[in-house]
Amino acid sequence: KITFHVFTAQSLPVTIGAYGSGANPILNGAEKITGEWNTYTGTSISHLIGTPIYEQSFDSTISQVFVDGKRMEVARKPDVGYYPINTAPTSSNSIKVGQEADYTLKNFGFLGTKIAIRLRDWYIERRNITGYDSATQIATWDNSAPMKYSPSGGYGYFISNSLPLLTKGGEWFYDSNAKKLYLWTLESGSPSSHEVEVSVYDYGIFSITPGYLKIQDLTFKNFANNAIHLVNDRAEINNVVISNGNRNCLYTETKNIA
């Protein structure tokens, strides 16, 4: 992570970039996981018994998982797409869920489970579910920081971040209390025969200085938050490649950006 908190004039910009010739240097927000993977042997979740899920201890928060460079999906329901919001919400921090989500939340609990709500065509909010009423099928979430938009009918949601939701190859779940990563590879084999990386670093470049910044000839990948986070008077970005920013590849409140 490169952090700037100093003033720079336009006539004397700070430049962050490659030195010499050749391919772009890579700033990687992920770390490789080494060590032994063990077969999951839990018996409390009946539909997971006998599945090719593997586990390993890892003492750091994880936001993304990559196997041989391919991004895996966090365990979620539905597996693809969204459940529809059929009933217009009556508050800014709750919705009525459908039958499939109700089954999961009612039978396996909501603690630690997250809800991702599509609020606009271009905008998704993710929140921790803090309560669930099975009688009304109303799920509520943490609203300590107000959402940018209110949920409304016509959009959708999915639930994630729970071990019972890990039901197919290419998915993962991280238990932050037990400090364990659970992974089901695409071919259902042991992760030991693959290169497994996890996103643990939030930012590649973080700059909140009133000045002029140039970023050039660099590649950013796999950061847990924003690969590049800029709040500058002016920034210039040239020949930069960004992939797999978990929140944003490029976040900017910069007045002038080129």
XYZ file of C-alpha atoms in Angstrom:
258
model
C 0.000 0.000 0.000
C 1.313 3.430 -1.002
C -0.160 6.243 1.115
C 0.154 10.010 0.515
C -0.773 12.817 2.895
C 1.381 15.655 1.503
C 0.638 18.671 -0.693
C 2.026 18.604 -4.243
C 1.867 21.449 -6.769
C 0.838 20.880 -10.388
C 4.267 22.057 -11.492
C 5.908 19.427 -9.286
C 3.604 16.377 -9.323
C 4.373 13.176 -7.470
C 4.711 10.334 -9.966
C 4.169 6.707 -8.996
C 5.171 4.300 -11.720
C 7.537 1.771 -13.171
C 11.265 2.314 -13.456
C 12.937 1.296 -16.691
C 11.365 -0.787 -19.461
C 9.452 -4.045 -19.604
C 6.086 -5.287 -18.342
C 4.166 -3.325 -15.725
C 5.152 -4.128 -12.126
C 2.262 -5.843 -10.334
C 0.832 -4.640 -7.031
C -1.074 -7.623 -5.652
C -3.543 -7.231 -2.774
C -3.617 -10.983 -2.151
C -1.397 -13.420 -0.290
C -0.770 -17.070 -1.112
C -2.111 -19.636 1.313
C 0.365 -22.361 2.172
C 0.059 -25.297 4.515
C -2.145 -28.352 4.661
C -5.801 -28.439 3.643
C -8.040 -30.819 5.562
C -11.283 -32.406 4.421
C -14.348 -30.878 6.089
C -15.726 -33.395 8.607
C -18.531 -31.421 10.245
C -21.801 -33.246 10.894
C -24.108 -30.478 12.123
C -25.117 -29.395 8.583
C -26.592 -32.507 7.007
C -26.502 -31.377 3.368
C -22.747 -30.737 3.589
C -21.826 -34.220 4.839
C -19.707 -35.992 2.240
C -19.179 -32.922 0.070
C -15.648 -32.147 -1.206
C -15.203 -29.096 1.018
C -11.710 -28.437 2.389
C -10.699 -26.212 5.285
C -7.606 -24.447 6.536
C -6.903 -22.047 9.382
C -6.153 -18.467 8.355
C -5.823 -15.652 10.865
C -6.828 -12.635 8.774
C -10.037 -11.258 7.297
C -10.642 -12.469 3.736
C -12.683 -10.654 1.099
C -11.781 -12.564 -2.088
C -10.386 -15.987 -2.951
C -8.542 -16.937 -6.150
C -7.616 -20.435 -7.310
C -4.946 -20.506 -10.014
C -5.758 -16.865 -10.716
C -9.515 -17.421 -11.117
C -11.827 -15.597 -8.726
C -14.058 -17.889 -6.661
C -17.550 -16.875 -5.510
C -18.409 -16.368 -1.852
C -20.961 -18.949 -0.677
C -24.374 -17.485 -1.441
C -27.997 -18.077 -2.352
C -29.157 -17.960 -5.012
C -26.001 -19.324 -6.624
C -26.382 -16.808 -9.469
C -28.560 -13.747 -9.892
C -30.887 -12.371 -7.240
C -34.014 -13.167 -5.307
C -36.627 -10.575 -6.322
C -37.930 -7.970 -3.881
C -41.617 -8.642 -4.450
C -42.988 -6.621 -1.538
C -42.149 -2.918 -1.304
C -40.114 -2.412 1.906
C -41.692 -0.397 4.703
C -38.357 0.697 6.188
C -34.846 1.514 5.019
C -33.234 -1.441 6.819
C -35.548 -4.395 6.260
C -37.213 -6.444 3.535
C -39.523 -9.432 3.351
C -37.583 -12.394 1.990
C -38.857 -15.246 -0.163
C -39.252 -18.913 0.719
C -35.727 -20.080 -0.161
C -34.028 -17.337 1.855
C -36.543 -17.935 4.653
C -35.558 -21.633 4.822
C -31.869 -20.759 5.188
C -32.303 -17.999 7.767
C -34.863 -19.945 9.792
C -33.034 -23.273 9.878
C -29.398 -22.198 10.050
C -29.598 -18.805 11.737
C -28.763 -15.323 10.566
C -25.754 -14.452 12.737
C -22.835 -13.551 10.479
C -24.944 -13.767 7.338
C -24.800 -10.840 4.934
C -27.389 -9.466 2.555
C -26.443 -7.816 -0.738
C -29.218 -5.587 -2.061
C -29.351 -4.147 -5.554
C -30.638 -0.625 -5.002
C -30.086 0.689 -8.511
C -28.983 -0.840 -11.813
C -25.431 0.274 -11.012
C -25.357 0.091 -7.198
C -25.276 -2.707 -4.590
C -25.105 -2.376 -0.788
C -23.847 -5.176 1.465
C -24.925 -5.291 5.104
C -24.786 -7.682 8.064
C -28.155 -9.231 8.863
C -28.907 -8.380 12.498
C -32.361 -9.892 12.929
C -34.875 -12.231 11.357
C -38.558 -12.782 12.160
C -39.612 -16.142 10.718
C -43.304 -15.397 11.320
C -43.287 -12.379 9.007
C -40.172 -13.368 6.986
C -38.722 -9.920 7.646
C -34.925 -9.640 7.644
C -33.324 -6.542 9.139
C -29.751 -5.347 8.788
C -27.249 -2.992 10.341
C -28.141 0.550 9.355
C -25.655 2.484 11.487
C -24.412 4.075 8.266
C -27.446 5.033 6.130
C -27.682 3.516 2.687
C -27.112 5.764 -0.297
C -30.484 4.652 -1.706
C -33.503 2.969 -0.112
C -34.478 -0.572 -1.157
C -37.471 -0.787 -3.456
C -39.562 -3.347 -5.302
C -38.408 -4.428 -8.729
C -34.794 -4.996 -7.678
C -33.308 -7.978 -5.849
C -30.968 -9.360 -3.214
C -28.871 -12.380 -2.316
C -27.647 -13.701 1.023
C -24.075 -14.827 1.659
C -21.312 -15.451 4.187
C -22.660 -18.594 5.843
C -21.253 -22.134 5.753
C -24.636 -23.788 4.930
C -24.654 -21.739 1.704
C -21.455 -23.430 0.471
C -23.116 -25.917 -1.876
C -21.155 -26.092 -5.131
C -17.705 -26.008 -6.672
C -16.084 -22.613 -7.061
C -17.408 -21.266 -3.742
C -15.800 -20.372 -0.411
C -16.667 -19.213 3.095
C -14.500 -17.641 5.795
C -15.479 -18.140 9.444
C -14.065 -15.074 11.187
C -14.739 -16.511 14.656
C -13.062 -19.866 14.087
C -10.461 -18.265 11.764
C -11.052 -20.908 9.103
C -11.378 -20.776 5.344
C -13.657 -23.323 3.669
C -13.215 -23.965 -0.057
C -14.884 -26.169 -2.674
C -12.743 -26.115 -5.821
C -14.211 -26.139 -9.309
C -13.119 -29.735 -9.969
C -13.953 -30.817 -6.379
C -10.346 -31.780 -5.624
C -7.983 -30.714 -2.873
C -6.797 -27.085 -2.983
C -3.311 -28.418 -2.144
C -2.690 -29.041 -5.847
C -3.555 -25.441 -6.744
C -2.258 -21.952 -6.050
C -4.750 -20.354 -3.644
C -4.581 -16.606 -2.958
C -6.767 -14.487 -0.686
C -7.285 -10.697 -0.690
C -6.045 -9.247 2.590
C -4.720 -5.774 1.649
C -7.306 -3.004 1.298
C -5.604 -0.538 -1.067
C -2.836 -0.371 -3.630
C -2.603 3.431 -3.580
C -4.419 5.583 -1.006
C -4.124 9.341 -1.458
C -6.141 12.064 0.280
C -3.823 14.978 -0.344
C -4.737 18.315 -1.991
C -2.273 18.085 -4.804
C -1.285 16.668 -8.182
C -0.565 12.978 -8.550
C 0.526 10.910 -11.566
C 0.097 7.124 -11.661
C 1.533 5.276 -14.627
C 2.779 1.931 -15.974
C 1.485 -0.231 -13.113
C -0.845 -3.221 -12.733
C -3.116 -3.601 -9.692
C -5.047 -6.737 -8.836
C -6.964 -8.507 -6.076
C -7.306 -5.721 -3.507
C -9.812 -6.095 -0.678
C -11.232 -2.580 -0.988
C -10.268 -0.061 -3.705
C -7.194 -0.785 -5.798
C -6.685 2.986 -6.192
C -8.351 5.456 -3.801
C -7.918 9.129 -4.682
C -9.173 12.337 -3.092
C -6.912 14.843 -4.851
C -7.196 18.174 -6.640
C -5.841 16.577 -9.799
C -4.709 13.134 -10.910
C -3.389 11.706 -14.151
C -3.467 7.952 -14.833
C -1.686 6.383 -17.819
C -1.123 2.749 -18.874
C -2.585 1.317 -15.661
C -4.343 -2.065 -15.541
C -6.713 -2.863 -12.658
C -8.595 -6.089 -11.977
C -10.574 -7.605 -9.112
C -10.956 -4.619 -6.824
C -13.396 -6.050 -4.289
C -15.218 -2.758 -3.766
C -13.933 -0.557 -6.598
C -11.038 -0.823 -8.998
C -10.754 2.981 -8.992
C -12.447 5.224 -6.432
C -12.050 8.950 -6.817
C -13.359 12.214 -5.468
C -10.739 14.028 -7.496
C -11.822 17.306 -9.088
C -9.848 16.758 -12.282
C -8.767 13.347 -13.484
C -7.196 12.401 -16.809
